[in-house]
Coordinates of N, CA, C and O in Angstrom, one line a residue:
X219 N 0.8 -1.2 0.0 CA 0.0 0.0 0.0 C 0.9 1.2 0.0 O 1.8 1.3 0.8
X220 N 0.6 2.3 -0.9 CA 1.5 3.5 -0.9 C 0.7 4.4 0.3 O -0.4 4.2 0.8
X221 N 1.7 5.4 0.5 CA 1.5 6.5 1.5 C 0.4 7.2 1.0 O 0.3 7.3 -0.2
X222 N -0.5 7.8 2.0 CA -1.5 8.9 1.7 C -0.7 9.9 1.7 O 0.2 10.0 2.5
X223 N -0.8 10.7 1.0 CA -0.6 12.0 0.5 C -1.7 13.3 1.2 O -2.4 14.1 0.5
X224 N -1.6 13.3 2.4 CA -2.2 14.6 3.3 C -2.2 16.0 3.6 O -1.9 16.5 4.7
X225 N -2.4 16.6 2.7 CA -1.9 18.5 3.6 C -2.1 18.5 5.3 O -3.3 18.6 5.6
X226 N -1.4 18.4 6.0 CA -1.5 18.4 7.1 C -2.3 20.1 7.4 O -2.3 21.0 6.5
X227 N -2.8 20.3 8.8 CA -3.9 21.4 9.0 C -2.6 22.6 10.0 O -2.4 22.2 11.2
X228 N -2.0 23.3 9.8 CA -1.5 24.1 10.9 C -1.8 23.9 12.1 O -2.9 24.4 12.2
X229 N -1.5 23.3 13.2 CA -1.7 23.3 14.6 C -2.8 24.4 15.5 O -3.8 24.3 16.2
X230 N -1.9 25.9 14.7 CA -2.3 27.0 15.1 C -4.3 27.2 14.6 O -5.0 28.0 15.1
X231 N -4.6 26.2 13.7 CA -5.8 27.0 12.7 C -6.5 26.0 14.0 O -7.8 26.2 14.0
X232 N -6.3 25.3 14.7 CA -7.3 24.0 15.4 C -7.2 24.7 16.8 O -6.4 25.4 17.5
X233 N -9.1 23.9 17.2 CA -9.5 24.9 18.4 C -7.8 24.2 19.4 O -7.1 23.3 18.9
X234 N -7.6 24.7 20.3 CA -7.0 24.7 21.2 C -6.5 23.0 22.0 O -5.3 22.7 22.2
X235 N -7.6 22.0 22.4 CA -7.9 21.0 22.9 C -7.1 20.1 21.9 O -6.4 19.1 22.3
X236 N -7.3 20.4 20.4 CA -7.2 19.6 19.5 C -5.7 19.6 19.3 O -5.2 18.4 19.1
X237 N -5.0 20.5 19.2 CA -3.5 21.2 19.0 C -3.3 19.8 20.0 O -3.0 18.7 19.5
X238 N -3.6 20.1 21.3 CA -3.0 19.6 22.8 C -2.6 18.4 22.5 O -1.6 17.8 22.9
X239 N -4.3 17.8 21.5 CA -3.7 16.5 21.5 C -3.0 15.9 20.6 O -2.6 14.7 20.7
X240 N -2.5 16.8 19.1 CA -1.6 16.1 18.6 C 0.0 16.2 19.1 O 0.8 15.5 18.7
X241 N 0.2 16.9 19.8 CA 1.4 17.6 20.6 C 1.7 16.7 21.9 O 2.6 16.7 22.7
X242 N 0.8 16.1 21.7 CA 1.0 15.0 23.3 C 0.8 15.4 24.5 O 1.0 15.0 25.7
X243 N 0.3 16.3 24.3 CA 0.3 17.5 25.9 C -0.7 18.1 26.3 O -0.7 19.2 26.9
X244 N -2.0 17.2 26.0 CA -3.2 17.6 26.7 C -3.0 16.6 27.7 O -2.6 15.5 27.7
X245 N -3.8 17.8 28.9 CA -3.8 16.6 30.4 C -5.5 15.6 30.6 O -6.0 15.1 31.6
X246 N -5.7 15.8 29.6 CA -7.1 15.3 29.7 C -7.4 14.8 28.6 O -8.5 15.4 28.4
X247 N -7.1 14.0 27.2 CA -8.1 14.1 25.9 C -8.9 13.5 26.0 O -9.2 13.3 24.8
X248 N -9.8 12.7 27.0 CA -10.6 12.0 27.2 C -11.6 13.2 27.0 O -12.5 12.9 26.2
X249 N -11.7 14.1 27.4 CA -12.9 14.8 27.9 C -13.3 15.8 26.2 O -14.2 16.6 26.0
X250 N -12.2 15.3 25.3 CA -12.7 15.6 23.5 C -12.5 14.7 23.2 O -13.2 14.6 22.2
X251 N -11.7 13.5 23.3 CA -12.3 12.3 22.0 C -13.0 11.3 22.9 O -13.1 11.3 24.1
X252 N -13.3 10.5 22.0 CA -14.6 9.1 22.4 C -15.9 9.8 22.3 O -16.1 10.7 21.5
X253 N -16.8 9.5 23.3 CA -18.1 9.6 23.4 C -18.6 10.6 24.2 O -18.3 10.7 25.4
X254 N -19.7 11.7 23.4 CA -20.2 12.5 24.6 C -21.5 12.7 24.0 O -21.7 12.9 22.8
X255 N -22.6 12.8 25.0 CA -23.5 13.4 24.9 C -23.7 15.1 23.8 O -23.0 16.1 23.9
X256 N -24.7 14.8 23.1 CA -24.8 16.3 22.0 C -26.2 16.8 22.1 O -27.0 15.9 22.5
X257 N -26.6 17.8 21.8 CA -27.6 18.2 21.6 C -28.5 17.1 20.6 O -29.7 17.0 20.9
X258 N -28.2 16.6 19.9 CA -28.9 15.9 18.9 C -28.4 14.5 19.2 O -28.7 13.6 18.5
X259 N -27.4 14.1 20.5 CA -27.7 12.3 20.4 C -26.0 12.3 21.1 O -25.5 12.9 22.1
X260 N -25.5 11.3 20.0 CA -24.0 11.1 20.7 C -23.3 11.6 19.8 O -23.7 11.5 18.6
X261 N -22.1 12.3 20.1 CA -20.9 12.8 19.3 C -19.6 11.5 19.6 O -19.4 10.8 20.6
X262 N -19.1 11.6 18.6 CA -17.9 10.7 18.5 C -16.9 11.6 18.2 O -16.9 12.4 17.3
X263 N -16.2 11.3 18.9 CA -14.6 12.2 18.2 C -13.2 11.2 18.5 O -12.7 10.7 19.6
X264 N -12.7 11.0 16.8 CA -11.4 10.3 17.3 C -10.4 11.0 16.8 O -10.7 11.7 15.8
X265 N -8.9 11.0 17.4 CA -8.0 11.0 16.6 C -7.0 9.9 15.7 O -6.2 9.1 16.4
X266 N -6.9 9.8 14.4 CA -6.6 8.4 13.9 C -5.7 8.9 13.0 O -6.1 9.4 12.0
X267 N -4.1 8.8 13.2 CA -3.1 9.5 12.3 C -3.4 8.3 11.1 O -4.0 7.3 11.3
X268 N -2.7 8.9 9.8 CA -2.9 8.0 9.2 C -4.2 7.4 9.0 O -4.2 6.2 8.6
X269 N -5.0 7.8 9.1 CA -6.3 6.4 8.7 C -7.0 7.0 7.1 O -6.6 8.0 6.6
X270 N -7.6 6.5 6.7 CA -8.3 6.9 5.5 C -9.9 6.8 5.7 O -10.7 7.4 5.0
X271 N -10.1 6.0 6.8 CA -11.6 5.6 7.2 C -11.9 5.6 8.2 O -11.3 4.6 8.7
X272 N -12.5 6.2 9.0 CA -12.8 5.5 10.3 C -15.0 5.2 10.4 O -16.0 5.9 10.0
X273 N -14.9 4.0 11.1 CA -16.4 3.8 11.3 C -16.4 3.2 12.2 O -15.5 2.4 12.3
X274 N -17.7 3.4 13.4 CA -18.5 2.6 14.6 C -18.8 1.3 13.7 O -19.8 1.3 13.1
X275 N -17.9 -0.1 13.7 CA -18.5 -1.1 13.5 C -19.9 -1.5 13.6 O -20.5 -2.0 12.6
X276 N -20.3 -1.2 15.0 CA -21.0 -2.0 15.5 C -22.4 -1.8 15.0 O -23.3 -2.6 14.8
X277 N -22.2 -0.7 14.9 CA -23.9 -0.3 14.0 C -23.5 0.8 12.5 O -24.3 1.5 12.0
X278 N -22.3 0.8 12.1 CA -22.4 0.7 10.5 C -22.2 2.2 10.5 O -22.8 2.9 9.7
X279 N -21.4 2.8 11.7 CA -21.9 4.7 11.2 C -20.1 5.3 10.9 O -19.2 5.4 11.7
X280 N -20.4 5.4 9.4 CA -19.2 6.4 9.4 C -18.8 7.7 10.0 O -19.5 8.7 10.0
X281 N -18.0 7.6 10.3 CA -17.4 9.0 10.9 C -16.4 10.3 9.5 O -15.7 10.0 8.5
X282 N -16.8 11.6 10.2 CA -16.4 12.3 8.8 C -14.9 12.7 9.2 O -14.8 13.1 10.3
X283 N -13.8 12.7 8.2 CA -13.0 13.7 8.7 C -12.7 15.3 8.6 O -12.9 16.0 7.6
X284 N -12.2 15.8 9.8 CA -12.3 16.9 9.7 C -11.4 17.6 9.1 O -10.4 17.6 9.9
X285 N -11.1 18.5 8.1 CA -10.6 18.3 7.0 C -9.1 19.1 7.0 O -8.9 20.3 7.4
X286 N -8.1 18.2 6.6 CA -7.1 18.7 6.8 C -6.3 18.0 8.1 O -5.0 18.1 8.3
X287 N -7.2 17.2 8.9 CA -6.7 17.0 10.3 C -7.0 15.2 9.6 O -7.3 14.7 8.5
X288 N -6.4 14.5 11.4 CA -6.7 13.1 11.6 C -7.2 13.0 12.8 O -6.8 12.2 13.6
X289 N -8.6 13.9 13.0 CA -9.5 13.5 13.3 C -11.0 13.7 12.9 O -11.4 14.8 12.6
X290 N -11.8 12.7 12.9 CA -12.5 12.5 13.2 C -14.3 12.2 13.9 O -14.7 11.8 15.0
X291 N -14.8 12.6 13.0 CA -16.2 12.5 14.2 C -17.3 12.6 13.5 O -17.3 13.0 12.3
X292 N -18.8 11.9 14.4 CA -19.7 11.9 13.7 C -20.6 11.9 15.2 O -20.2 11.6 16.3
X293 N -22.2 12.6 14.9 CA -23.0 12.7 15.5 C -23.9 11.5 15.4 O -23.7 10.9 14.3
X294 N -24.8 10.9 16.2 CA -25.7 9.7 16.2 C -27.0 9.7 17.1 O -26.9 9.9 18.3
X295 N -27.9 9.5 16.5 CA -29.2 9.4 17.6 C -29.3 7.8 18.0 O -29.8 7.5 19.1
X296 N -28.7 6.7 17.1 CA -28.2 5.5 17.2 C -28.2 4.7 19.2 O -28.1 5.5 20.2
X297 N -28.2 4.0 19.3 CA -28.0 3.5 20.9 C -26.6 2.8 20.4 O -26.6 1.9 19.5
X298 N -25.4 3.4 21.2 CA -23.9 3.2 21.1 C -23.7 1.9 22.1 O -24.3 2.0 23.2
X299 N -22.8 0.6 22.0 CA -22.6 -0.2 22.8 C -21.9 0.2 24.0 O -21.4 1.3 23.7
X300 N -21.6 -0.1 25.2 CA -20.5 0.7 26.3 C -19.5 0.3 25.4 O -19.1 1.4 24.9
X301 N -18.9 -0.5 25.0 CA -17.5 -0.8 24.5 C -17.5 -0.9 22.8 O -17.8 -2.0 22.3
X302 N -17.4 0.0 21.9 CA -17.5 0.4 20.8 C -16.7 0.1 20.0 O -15.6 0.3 20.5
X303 N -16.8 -0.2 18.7 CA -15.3 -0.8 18.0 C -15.4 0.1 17.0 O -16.5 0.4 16.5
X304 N -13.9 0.7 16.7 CA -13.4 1.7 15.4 C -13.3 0.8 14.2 O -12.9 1.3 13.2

């Protein structure tokens, strides 16, 4: 398989949290990626260097990327399993 060919996103253009976590130096990234409650259902947020796809197995929901970055997310009104597979 050949290399993806990515423009990476400036650090600086991404909210704050997000920088933190490609930099290694957020003290918390639990509390922005995985699973949270949204106004409209569940939010998913991953970060996945390298990936070209990411989707919730379990019930079939792709996740969009956000563009320029490696991450990740999709909203869901769906019932999420406690332990969810990428």
């Amino acid at each position: 398989m050949g290399q993806r060919n990515v423009k990476k996103q400036s650090t600086s253009a991404l909210p704050a949290d997000y920088a933190r976590i490609i930099a290694a130096t957020h003290h918390d990234p639990f509390a922005v990626l995985g699973r949270h409650p949204s106004g409209t259902g569940t939010r998913i947020t991953v970060y996945m260097p390298n990936a070209e796809r990411v989707a919730v197995a379990d019930i079939d929901l792709a996740l969009t990327r956000i563009d320029g970055t490696d991450f990740f997310e999709a909203t869901t009104s769906a019932t999420l399993p406690e332990h969810y597979q990428l």
